[in-house]
Tab-separated table of C-alpha atoms in Angstrom:
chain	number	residue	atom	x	y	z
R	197	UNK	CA	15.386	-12.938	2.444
R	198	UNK	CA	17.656	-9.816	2.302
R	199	UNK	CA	13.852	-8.122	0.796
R	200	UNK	CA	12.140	-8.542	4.183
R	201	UNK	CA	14.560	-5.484	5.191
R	202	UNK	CA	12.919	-2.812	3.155
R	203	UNK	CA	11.173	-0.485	4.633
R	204	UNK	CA	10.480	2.413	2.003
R	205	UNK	CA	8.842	2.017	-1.147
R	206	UNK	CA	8.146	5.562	-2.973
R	207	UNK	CA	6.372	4.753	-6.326
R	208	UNK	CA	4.365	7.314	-6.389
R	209	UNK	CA	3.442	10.093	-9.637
R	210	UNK	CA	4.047	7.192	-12.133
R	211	UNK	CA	1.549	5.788	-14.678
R	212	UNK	CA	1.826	1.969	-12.875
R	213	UNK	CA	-1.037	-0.011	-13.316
R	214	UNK	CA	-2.808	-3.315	-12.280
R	215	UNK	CA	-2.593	-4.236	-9.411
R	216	UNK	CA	-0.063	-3.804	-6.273
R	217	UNK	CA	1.912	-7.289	-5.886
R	218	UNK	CA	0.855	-9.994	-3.482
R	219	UNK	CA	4.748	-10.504	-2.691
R	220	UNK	CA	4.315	-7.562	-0.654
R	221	UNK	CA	3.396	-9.730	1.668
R	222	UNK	CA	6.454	-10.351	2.739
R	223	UNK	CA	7.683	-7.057	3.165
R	224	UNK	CA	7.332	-7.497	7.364
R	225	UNK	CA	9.148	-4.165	8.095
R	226	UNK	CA	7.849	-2.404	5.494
R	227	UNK	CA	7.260	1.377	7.331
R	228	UNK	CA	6.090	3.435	4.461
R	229	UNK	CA	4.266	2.235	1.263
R	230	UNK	CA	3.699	5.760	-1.179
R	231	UNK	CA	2.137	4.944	-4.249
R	232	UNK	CA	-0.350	7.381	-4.955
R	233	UNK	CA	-1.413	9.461	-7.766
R	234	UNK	CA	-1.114	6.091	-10.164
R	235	UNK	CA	-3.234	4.194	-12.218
R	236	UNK	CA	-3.882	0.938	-10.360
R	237	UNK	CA	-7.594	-0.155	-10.915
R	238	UNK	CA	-7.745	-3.901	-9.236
R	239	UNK	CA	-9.261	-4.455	-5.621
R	240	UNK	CA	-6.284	-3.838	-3.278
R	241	UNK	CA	-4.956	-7.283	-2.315
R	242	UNK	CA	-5.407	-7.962	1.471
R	243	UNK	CA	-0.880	-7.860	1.281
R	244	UNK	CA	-1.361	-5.838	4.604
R	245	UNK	CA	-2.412	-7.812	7.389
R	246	UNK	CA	1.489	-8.783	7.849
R	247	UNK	CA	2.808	-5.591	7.471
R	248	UNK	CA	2.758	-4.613	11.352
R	249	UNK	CA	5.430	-2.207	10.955
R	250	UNK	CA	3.551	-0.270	8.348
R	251	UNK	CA	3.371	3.470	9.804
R	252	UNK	CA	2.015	5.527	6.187
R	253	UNK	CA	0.137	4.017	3.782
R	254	UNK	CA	-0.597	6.363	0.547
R	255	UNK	CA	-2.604	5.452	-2.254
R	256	UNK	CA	-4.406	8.128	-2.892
R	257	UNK	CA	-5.537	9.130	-6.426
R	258	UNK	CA	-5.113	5.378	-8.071
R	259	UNK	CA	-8.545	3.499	-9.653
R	260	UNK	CA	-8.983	1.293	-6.699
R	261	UNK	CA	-12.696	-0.569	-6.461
R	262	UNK	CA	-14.303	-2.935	-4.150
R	263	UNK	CA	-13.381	-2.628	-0.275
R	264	UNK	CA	-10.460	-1.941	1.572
R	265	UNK	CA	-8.937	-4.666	3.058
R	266	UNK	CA	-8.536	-5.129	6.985
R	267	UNK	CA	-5.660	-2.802	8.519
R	268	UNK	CA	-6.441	-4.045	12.168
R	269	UNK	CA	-2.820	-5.797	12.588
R	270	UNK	CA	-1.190	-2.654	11.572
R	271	UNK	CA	-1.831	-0.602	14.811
R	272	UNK	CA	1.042	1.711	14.393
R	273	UNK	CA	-0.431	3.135	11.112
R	274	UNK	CA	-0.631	6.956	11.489
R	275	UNK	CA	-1.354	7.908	8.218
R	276	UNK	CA	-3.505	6.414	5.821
R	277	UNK	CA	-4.658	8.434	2.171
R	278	UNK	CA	-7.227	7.222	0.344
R	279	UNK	CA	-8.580	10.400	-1.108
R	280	UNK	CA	-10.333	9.924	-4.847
R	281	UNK	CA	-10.058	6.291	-5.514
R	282	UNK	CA	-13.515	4.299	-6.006
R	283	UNK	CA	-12.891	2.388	-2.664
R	284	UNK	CA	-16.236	1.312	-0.685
């Protein structure tokens, strides 16, 4: 699918809520994921263990509870923001 090519998704100094989707999965060459300073309260789904081109991840300042999910197939992350969500 022509959607597997994106590689950018800025969403960030919205009100969006829920939850990010689980058809992120799919996003294989997905770089850079911004979606901070939102209002997403769900657990973070575990949509990242295929993402191996992910190289920023920013979700900073969202309502995110329970525990992060495992990151260890993304090993060229650089950056990673997770400042002031409820994350354990």
């Amino acid at each position: 699918s022509s959607s597997g090519l994106l590689s950018v998704i800025e969403i960030q100094n919205n009100a969006f809520s829920g939850t990010l989707p689980a058809t992120w999965q799919s996003l294989q060459n997905l770089q850079i994921l911004a979606a901070a300073n939102n209002s997403f309260k769900q657990p973070i789904p575990n949509i990242f263990g295929k993402m191996t081109s992910l190289l920023s991840l920013f979700l900073d300042n969202n309502q995110f509870g329970g525990t992060f999910p495992n990151l260890s197939n993304c090993s060229q992350l650089v950056q990673l923001g997770l400042s002031n969500t409820s994350l354990s």
